[in-house]
Short mmCIF file of N, CA and C in Angstrom, two decimals:
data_model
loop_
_atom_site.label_atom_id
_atom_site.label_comp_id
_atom_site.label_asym_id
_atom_site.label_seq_id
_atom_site.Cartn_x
_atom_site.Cartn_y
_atom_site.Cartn_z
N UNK A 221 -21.86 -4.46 -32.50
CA UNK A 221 -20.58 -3.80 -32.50
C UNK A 221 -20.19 -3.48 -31.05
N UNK A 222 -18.78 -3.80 -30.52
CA UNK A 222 -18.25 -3.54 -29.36
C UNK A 222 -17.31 -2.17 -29.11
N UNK A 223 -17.91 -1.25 -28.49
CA UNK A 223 -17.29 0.06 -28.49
C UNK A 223 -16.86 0.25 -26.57
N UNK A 224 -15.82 0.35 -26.96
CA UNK A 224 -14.62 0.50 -25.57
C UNK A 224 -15.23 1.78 -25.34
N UNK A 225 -15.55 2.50 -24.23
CA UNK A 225 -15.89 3.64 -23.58
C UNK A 225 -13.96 3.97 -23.55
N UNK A 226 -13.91 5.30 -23.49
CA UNK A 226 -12.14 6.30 -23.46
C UNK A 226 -12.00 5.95 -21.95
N UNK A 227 -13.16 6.06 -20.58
CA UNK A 227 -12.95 6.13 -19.36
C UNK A 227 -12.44 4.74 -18.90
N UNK A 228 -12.83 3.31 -19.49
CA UNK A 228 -12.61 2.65 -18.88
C UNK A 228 -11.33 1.97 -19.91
N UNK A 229 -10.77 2.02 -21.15
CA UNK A 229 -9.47 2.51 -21.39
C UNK A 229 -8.46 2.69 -20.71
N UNK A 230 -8.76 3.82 -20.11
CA UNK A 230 -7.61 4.85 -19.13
C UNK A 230 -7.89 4.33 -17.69
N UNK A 231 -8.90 3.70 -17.46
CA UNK A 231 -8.74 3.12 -15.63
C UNK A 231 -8.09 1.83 -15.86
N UNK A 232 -8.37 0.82 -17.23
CA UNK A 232 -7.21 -0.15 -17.38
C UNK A 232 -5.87 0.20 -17.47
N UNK A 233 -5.26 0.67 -18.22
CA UNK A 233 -4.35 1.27 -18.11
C UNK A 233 -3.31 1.75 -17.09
N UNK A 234 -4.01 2.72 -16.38
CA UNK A 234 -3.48 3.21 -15.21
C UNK A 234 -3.26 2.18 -13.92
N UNK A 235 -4.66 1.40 -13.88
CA UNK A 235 -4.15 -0.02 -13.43
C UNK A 235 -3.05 -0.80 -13.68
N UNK A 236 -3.14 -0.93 -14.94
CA UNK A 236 -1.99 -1.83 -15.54
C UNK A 236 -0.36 -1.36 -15.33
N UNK A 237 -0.65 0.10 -15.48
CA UNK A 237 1.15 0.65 -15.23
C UNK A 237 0.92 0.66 -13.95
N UNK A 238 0.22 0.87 -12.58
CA UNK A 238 0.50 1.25 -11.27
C UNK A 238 0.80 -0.56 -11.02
N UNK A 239 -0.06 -1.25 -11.15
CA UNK A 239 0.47 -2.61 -10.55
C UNK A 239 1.77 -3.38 -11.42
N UNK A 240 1.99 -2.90 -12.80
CA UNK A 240 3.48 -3.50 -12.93
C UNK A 240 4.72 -2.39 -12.10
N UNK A 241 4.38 -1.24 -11.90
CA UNK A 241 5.50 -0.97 -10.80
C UNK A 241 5.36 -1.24 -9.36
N UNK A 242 4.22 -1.87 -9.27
CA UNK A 242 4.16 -2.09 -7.68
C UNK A 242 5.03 -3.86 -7.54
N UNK A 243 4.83 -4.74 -9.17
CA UNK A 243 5.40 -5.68 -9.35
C UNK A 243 6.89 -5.41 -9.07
N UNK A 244 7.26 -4.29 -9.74
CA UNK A 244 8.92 -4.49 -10.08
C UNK A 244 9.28 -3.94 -8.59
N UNK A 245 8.76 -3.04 -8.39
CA UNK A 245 9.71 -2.63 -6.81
C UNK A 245 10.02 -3.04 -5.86
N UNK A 246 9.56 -4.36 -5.58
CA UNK A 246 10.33 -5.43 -4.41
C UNK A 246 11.13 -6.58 -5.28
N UNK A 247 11.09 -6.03 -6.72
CA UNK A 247 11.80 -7.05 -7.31
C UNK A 247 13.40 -6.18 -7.37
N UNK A 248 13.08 -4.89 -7.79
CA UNK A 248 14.67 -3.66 -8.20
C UNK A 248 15.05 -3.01 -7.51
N UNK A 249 13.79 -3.13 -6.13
CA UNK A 249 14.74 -1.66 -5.33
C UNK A 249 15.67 -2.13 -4.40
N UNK A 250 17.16 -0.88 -4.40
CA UNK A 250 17.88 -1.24 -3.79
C UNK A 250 18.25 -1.10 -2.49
N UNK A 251 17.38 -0.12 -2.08
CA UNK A 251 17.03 0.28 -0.46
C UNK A 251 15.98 -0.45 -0.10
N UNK A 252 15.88 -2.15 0.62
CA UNK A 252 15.44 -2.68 1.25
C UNK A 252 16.16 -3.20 2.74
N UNK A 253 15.12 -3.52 4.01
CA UNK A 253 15.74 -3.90 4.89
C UNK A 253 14.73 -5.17 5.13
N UNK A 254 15.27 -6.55 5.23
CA UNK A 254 14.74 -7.71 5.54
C UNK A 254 15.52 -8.27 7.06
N UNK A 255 14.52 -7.93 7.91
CA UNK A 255 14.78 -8.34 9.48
C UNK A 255 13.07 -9.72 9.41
N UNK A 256 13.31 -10.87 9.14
CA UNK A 256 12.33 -11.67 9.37
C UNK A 256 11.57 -11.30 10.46
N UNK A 257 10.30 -11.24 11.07
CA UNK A 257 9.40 -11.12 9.86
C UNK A 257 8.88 -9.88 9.32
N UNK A 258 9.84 -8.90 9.26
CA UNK A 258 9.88 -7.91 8.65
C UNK A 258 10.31 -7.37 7.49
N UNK A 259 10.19 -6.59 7.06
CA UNK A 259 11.30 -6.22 5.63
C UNK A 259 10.19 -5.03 5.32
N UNK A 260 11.23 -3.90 5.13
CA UNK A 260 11.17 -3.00 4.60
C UNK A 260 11.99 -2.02 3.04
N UNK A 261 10.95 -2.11 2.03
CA UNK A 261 11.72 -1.92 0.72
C UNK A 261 10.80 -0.53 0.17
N UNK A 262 11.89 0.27 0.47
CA UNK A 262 11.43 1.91 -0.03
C UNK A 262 10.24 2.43 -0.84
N UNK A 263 9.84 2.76 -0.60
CA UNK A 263 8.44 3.00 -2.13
C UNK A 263 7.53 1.67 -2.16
N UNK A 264 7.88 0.72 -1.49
CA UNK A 264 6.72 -0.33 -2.24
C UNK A 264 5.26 -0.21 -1.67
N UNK A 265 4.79 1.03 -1.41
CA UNK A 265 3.78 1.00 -1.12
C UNK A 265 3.27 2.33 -1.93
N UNK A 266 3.91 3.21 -2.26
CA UNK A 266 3.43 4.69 -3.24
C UNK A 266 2.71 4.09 -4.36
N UNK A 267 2.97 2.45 -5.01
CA UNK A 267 1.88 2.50 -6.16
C UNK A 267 0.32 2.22 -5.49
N UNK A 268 0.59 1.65 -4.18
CA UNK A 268 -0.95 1.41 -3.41
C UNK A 268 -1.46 2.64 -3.25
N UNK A 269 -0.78 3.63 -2.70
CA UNK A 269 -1.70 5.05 -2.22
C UNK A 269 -1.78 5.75 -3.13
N UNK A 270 -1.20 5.65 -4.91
CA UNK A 270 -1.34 6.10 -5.88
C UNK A 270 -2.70 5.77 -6.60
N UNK A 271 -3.14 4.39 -6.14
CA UNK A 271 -4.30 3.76 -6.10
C UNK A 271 -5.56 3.81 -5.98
N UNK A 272 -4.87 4.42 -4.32
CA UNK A 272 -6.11 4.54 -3.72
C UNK A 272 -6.67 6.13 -3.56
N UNK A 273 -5.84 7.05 -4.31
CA UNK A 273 -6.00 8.42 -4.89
C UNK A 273 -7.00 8.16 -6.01
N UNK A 274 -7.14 7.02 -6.58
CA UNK A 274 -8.03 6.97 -7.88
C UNK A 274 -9.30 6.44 -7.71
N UNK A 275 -9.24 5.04 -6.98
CA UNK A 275 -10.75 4.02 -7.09
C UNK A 275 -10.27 2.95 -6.68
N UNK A 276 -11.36 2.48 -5.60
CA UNK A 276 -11.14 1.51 -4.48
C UNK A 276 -11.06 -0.16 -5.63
N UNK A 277 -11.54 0.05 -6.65
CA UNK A 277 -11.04 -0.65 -7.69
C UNK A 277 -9.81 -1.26 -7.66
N UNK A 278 -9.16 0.07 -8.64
CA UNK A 278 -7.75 0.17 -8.62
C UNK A 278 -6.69 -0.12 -7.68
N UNK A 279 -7.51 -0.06 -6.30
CA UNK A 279 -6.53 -0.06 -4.89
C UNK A 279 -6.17 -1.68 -4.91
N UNK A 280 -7.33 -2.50 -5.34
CA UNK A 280 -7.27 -3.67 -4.59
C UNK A 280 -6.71 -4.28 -5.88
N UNK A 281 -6.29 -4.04 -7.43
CA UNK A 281 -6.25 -4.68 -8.49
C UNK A 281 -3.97 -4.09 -7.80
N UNK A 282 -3.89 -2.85 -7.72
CA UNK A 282 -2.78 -3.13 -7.18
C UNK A 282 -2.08 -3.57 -6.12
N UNK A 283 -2.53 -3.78 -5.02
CA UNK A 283 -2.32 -4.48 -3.58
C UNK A 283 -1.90 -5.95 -3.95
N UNK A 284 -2.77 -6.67 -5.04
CA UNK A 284 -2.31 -7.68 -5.61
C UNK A 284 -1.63 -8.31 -6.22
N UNK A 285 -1.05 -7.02 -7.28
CA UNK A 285 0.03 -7.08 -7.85
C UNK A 285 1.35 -7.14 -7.18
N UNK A 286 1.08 -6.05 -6.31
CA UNK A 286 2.27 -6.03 -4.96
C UNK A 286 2.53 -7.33 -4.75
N UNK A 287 1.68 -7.88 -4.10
CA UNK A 287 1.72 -9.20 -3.29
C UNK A 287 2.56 -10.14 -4.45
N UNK A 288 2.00 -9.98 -5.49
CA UNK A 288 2.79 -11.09 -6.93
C UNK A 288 4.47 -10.29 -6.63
N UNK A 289 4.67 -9.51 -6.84
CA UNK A 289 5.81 -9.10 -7.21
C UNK A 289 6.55 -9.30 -5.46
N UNK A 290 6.10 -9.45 -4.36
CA UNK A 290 7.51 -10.25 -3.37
C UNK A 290 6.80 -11.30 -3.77
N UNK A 291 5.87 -12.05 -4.14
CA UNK A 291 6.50 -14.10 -4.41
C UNK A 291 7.49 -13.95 -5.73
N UNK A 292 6.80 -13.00 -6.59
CA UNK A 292 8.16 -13.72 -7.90
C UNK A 292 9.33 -12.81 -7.16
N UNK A 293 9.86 -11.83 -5.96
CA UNK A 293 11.21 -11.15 -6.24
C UNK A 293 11.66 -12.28 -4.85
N UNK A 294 11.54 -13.43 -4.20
CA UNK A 294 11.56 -14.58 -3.53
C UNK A 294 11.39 -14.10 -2.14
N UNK A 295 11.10 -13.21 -1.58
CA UNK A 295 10.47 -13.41 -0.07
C UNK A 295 10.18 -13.77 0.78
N UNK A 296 10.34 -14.59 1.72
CA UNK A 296 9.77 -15.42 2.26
C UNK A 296 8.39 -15.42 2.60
N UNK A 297 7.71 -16.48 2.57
CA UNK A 297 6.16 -16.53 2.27
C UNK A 297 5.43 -15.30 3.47
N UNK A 298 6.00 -15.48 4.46
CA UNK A 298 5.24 -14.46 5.50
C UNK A 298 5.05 -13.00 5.03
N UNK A 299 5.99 -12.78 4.69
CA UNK A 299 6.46 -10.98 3.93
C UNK A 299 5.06 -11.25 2.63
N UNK A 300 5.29 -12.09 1.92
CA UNK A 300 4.40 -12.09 0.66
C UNK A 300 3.13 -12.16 1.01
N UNK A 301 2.63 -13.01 2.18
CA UNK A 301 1.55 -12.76 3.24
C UNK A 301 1.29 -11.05 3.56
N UNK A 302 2.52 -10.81 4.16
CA UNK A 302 2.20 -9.43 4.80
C UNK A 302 1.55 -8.54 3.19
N UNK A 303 2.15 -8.70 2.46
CA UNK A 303 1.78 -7.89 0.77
C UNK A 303 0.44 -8.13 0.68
N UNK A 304 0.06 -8.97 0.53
CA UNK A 304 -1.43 -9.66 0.44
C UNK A 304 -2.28 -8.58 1.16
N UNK A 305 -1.42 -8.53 2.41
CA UNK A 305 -2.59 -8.23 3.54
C UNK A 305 -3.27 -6.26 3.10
N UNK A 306 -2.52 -6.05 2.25
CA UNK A 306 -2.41 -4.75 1.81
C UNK A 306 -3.78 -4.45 1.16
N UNK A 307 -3.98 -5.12 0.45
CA UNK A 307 -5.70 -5.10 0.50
C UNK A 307 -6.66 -4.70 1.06
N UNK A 308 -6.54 -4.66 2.23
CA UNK A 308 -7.18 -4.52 3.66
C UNK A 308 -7.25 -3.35 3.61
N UNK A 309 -5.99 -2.38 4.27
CA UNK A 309 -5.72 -0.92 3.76
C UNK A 309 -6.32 -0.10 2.27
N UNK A 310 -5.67 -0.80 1.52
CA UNK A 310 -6.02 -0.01 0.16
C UNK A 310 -6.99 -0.04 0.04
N UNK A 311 -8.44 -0.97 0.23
CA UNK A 311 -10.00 -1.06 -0.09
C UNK A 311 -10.23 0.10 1.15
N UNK A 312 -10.18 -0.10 2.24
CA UNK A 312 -10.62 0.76 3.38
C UNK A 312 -10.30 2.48 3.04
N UNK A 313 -9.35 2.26 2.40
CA UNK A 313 -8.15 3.89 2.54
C UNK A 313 -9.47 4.21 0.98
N UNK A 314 -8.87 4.04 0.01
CA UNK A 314 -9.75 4.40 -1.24
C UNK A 314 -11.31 4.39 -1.33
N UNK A 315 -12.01 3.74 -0.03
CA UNK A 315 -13.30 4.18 -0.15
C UNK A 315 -13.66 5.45 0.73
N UNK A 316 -12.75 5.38 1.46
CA UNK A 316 -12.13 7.05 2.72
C UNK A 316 -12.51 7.86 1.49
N UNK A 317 -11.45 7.57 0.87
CA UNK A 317 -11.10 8.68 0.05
C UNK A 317 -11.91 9.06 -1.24
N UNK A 318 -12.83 7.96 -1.41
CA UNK A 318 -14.03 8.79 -2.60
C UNK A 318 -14.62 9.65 -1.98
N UNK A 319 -14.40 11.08 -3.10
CA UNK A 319 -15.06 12.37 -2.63
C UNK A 319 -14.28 12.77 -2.07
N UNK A 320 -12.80 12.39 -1.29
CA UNK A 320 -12.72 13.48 -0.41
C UNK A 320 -11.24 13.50 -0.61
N UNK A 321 -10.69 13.00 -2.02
CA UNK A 321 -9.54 13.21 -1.99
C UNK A 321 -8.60 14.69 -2.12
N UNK A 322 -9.16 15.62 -2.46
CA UNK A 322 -8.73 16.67 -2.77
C UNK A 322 -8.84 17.21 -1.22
N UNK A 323 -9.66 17.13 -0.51
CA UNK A 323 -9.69 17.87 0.24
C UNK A 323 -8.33 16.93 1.68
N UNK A 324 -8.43 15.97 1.66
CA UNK A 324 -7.50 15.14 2.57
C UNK A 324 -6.07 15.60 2.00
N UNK A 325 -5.51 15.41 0.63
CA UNK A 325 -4.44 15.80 -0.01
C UNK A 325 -3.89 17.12 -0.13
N UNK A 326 -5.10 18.30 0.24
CA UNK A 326 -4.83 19.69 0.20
C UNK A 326 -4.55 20.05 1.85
N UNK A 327 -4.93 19.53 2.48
CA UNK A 327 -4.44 19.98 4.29
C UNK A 327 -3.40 19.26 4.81
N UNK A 328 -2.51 19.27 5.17
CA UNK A 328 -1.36 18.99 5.94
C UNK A 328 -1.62 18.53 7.42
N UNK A 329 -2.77 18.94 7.74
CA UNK A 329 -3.62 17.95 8.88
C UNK A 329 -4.29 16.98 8.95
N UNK A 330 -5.11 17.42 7.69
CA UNK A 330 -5.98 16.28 7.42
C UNK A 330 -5.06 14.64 6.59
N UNK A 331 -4.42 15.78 5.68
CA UNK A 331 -3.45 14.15 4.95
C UNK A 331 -2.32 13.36 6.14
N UNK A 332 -1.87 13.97 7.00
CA UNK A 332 -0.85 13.11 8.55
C UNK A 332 -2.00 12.69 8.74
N UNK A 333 -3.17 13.04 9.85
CA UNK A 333 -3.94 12.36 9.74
C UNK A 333 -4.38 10.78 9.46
N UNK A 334 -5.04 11.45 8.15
CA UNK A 334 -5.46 10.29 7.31
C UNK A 334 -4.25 8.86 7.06
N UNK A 335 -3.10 9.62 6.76
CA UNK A 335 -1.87 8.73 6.68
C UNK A 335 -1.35 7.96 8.04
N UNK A 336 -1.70 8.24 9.39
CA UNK A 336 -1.66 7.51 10.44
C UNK A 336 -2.77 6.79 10.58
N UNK A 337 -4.08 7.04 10.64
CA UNK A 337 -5.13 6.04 10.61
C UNK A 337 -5.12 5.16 9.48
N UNK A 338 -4.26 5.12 8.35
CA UNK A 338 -4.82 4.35 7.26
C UNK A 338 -3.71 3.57 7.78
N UNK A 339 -2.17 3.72 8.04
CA UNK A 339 -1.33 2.83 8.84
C UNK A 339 -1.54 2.26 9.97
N UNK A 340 -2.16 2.89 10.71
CA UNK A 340 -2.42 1.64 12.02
C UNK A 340 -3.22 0.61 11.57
N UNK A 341 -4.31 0.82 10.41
CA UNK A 341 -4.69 -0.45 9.78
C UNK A 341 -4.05 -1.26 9.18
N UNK A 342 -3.00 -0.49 8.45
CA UNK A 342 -2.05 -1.36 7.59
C UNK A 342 -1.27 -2.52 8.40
N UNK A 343 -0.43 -1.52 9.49
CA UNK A 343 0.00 -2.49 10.65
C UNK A 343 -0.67 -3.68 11.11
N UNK A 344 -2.00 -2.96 11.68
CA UNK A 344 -2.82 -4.32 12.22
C UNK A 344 -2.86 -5.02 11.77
N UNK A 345 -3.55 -5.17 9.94
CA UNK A 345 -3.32 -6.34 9.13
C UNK A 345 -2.28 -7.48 9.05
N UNK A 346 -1.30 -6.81 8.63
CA UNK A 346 0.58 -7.24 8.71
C UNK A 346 0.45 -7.73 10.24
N UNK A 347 0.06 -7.46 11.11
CA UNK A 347 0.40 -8.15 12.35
C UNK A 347 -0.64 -9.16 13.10
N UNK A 348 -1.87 -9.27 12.47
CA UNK A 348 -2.45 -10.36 12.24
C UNK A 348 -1.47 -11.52 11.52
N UNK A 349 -1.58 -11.36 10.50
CA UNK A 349 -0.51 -12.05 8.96
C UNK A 349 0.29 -12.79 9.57
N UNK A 350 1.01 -11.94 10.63
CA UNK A 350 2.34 -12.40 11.16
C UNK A 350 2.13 -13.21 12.61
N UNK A 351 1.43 -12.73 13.28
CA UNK A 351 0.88 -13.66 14.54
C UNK A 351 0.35 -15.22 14.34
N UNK A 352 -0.08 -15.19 12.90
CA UNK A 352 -1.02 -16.83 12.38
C UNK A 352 0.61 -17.57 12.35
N UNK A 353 1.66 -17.02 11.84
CA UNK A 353 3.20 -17.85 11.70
C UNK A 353 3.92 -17.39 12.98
N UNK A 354 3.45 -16.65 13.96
CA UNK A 354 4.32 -16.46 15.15
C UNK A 354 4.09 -17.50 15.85
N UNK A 355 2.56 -17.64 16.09
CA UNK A 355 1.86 -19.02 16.63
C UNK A 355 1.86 -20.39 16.20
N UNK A 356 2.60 -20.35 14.98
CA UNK A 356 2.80 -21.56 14.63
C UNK A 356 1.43 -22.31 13.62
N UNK A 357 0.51 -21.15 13.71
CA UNK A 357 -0.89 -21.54 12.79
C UNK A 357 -0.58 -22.22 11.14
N UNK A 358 0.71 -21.77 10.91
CA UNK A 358 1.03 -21.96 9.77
C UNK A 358 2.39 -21.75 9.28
N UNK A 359 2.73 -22.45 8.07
CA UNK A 359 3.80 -23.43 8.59
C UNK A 359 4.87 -22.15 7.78
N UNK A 360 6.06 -22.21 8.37
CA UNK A 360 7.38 -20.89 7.68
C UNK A 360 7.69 -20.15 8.73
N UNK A 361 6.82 -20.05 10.27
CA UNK A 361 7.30 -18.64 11.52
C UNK A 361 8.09 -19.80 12.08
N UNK A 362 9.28 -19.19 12.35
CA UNK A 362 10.62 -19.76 13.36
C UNK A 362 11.15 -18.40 13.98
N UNK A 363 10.42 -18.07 14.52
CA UNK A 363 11.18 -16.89 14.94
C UNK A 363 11.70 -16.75 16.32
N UNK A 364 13.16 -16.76 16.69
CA UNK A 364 13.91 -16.48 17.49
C UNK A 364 13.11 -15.77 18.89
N UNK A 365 13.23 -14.34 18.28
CA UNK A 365 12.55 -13.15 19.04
C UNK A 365 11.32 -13.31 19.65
N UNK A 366 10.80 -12.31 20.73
CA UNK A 366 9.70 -12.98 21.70
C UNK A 366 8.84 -11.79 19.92
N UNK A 367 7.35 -12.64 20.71
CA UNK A 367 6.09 -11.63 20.57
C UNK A 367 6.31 -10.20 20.37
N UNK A 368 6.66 -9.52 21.26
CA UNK A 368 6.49 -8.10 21.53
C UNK A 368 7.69 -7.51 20.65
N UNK A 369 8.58 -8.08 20.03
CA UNK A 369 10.00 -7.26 19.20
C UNK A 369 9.65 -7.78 18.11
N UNK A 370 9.29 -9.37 17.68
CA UNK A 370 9.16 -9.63 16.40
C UNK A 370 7.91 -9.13 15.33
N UNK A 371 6.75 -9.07 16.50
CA UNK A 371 5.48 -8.76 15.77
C UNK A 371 5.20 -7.45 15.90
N UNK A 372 5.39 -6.66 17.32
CA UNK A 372 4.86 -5.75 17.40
C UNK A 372 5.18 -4.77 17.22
N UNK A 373 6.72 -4.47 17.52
CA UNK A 373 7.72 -3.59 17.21
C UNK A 373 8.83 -3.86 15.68
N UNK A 374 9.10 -4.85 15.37
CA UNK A 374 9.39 -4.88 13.93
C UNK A 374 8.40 -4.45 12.91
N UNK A 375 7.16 -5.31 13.14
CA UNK A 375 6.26 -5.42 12.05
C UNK A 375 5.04 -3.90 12.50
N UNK A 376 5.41 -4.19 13.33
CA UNK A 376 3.55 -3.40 13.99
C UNK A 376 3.63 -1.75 14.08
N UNK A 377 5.43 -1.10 14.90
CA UNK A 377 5.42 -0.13 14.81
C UNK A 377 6.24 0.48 13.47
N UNK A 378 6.88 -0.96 12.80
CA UNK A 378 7.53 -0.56 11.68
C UNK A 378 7.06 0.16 10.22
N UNK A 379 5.74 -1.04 10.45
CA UNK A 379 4.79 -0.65 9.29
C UNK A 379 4.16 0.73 9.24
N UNK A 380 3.90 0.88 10.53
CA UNK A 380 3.50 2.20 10.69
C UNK A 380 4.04 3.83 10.32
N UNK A 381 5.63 3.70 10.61
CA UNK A 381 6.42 4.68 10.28
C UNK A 381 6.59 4.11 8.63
N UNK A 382 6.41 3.00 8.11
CA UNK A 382 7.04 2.73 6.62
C UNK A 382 5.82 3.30 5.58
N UNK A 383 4.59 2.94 6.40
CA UNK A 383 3.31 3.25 5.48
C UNK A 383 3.56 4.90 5.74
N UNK A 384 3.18 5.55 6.71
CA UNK A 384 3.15 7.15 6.75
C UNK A 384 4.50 7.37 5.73
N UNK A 385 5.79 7.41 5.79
CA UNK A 385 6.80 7.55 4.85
C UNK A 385 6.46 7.23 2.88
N UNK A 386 5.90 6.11 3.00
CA UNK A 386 5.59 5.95 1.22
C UNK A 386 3.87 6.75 1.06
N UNK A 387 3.46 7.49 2.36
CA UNK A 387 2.36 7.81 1.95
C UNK A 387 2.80 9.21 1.46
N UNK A 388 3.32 9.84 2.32
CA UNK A 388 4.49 11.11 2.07
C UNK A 388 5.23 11.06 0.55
N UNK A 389 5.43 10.07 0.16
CA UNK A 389 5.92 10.21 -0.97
C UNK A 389 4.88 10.26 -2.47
N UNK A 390 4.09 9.35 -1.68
CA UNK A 390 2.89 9.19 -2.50
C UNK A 390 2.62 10.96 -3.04
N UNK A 391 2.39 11.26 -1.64
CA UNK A 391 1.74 12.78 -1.99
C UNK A 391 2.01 13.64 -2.06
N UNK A 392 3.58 13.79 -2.12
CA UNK A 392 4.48 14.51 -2.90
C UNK A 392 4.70 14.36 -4.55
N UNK A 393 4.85 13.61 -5.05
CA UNK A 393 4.48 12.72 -6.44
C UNK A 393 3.48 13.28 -6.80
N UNK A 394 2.31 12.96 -6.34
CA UNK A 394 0.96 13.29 -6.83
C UNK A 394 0.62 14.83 -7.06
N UNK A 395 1.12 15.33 -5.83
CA UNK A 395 0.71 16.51 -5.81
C UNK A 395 2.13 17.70 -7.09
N UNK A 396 2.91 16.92 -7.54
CA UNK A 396 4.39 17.50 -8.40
C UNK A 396 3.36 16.95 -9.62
N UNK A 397 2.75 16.24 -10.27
CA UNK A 397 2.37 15.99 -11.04
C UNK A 397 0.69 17.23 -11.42
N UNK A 398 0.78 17.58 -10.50
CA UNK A 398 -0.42 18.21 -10.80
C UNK A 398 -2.38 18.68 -10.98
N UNK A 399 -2.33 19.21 -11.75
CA UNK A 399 -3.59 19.30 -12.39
C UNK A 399 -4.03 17.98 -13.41
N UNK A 400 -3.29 17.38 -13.74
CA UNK A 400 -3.36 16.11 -14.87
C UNK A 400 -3.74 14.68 -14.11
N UNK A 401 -3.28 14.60 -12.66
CA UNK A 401 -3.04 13.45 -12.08
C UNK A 401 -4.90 13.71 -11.85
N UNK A 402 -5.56 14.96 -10.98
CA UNK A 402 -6.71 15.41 -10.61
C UNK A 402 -7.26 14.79 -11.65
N UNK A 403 -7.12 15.21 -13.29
CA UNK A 403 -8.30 14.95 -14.41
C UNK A 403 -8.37 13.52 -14.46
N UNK A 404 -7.13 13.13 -14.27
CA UNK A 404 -7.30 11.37 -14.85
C UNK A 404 -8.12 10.67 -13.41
N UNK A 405 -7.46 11.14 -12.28
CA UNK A 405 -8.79 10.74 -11.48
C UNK A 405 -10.26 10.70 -11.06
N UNK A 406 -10.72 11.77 -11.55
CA UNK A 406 -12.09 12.42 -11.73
C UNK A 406 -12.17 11.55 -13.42
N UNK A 407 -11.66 10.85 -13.91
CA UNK A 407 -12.54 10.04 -15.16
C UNK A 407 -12.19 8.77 -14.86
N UNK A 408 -10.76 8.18 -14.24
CA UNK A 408 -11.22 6.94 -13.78
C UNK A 408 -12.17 6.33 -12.61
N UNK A 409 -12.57 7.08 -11.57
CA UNK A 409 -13.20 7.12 -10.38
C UNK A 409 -14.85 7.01 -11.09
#
């Protein structure tokens, strides 16, 4: 006889709803800005740090989903690259954060912080991503703009202010939700 444990239930689950909205939000939202090879679309990163509040699991099962949802909302491949690269962040950020999420989420020092070091990784990634098509490593970068505006300052310092911003939201969300968001994390983790 096959008996489903309630814990791993509810970590599918929560998976399953965080990565179909991480799907739909570069497919519906209407506050996006697409400057090749950049693009910035509001929230599409709060279901990653919603993620990575739970289990480094969960981080990387939604980072992926992300990445699906700019190829199906049509993107150009680099951007859907840059999604991909989100992985990187979310595994790194969510193993940070086993054990120590309450305490990173409860200080206002510690969570800026944490939310600038987990973005300068994010950046770096995304600007790797983007340097392999700046260089021509692979085939879709035509980009006009030198090095230093297209990669480093679109993508590199952009990501940076875009990740700290959906991390902010992240943990505003999280923290409006409560005592409930805490329990379901302490049983999916």
């Amino acid at each position: 006889m096959f008996i489903i444990k309630q814990t791993n239930t509810l970590k599918l689950t929560v998976t399953a709803l965080l990565t179909a909205i991480a799907i739909a939000i570069p497919m519906v939202m209407p506050i996006r800005v697409l400057i090749e090879p950049a693009s910035f679309t509001l929230a599409s990163h709060v279901p990653i740090f919603f993620a990575m509040f739970l289990s480094p699991a969960i981080a990387v099962a939604v980072s992926l989903g992300s990445a699906i949802g700019f190829l199906l909302a049509g993107f150009p491949i680099v951007i859907t690259m840059r999604a991909m690269s989100h992985v990187v962040f979310a595994l790194i950020g969510a193993l940070y954060l086993s054990g120590r999420r309450e305490e990173v989420l409860s200080s206002p020092v510690k969570s800026v912080f944490f939310s600038f070091w987990i973005a300068l990784i994010h950046a770096l990634a995304e600007v790797l991503v983007v340097s392999v098509f700046f260089f021509g490593l692979a085939p879709g970068g035509t980009y006009q703009d030198g090095f230093f505006y297209a990669v480093f300052l679109l993508v590199g310092v952009g990501t940076v202010i875009h990740s700290m911003v959906d991390f902010l939201i992240a943990q505003v969300v999280w923290k409006s939700l409560g005592k409930r968001m805490n329990q379901i994390a302490v049983k999916v983790s």
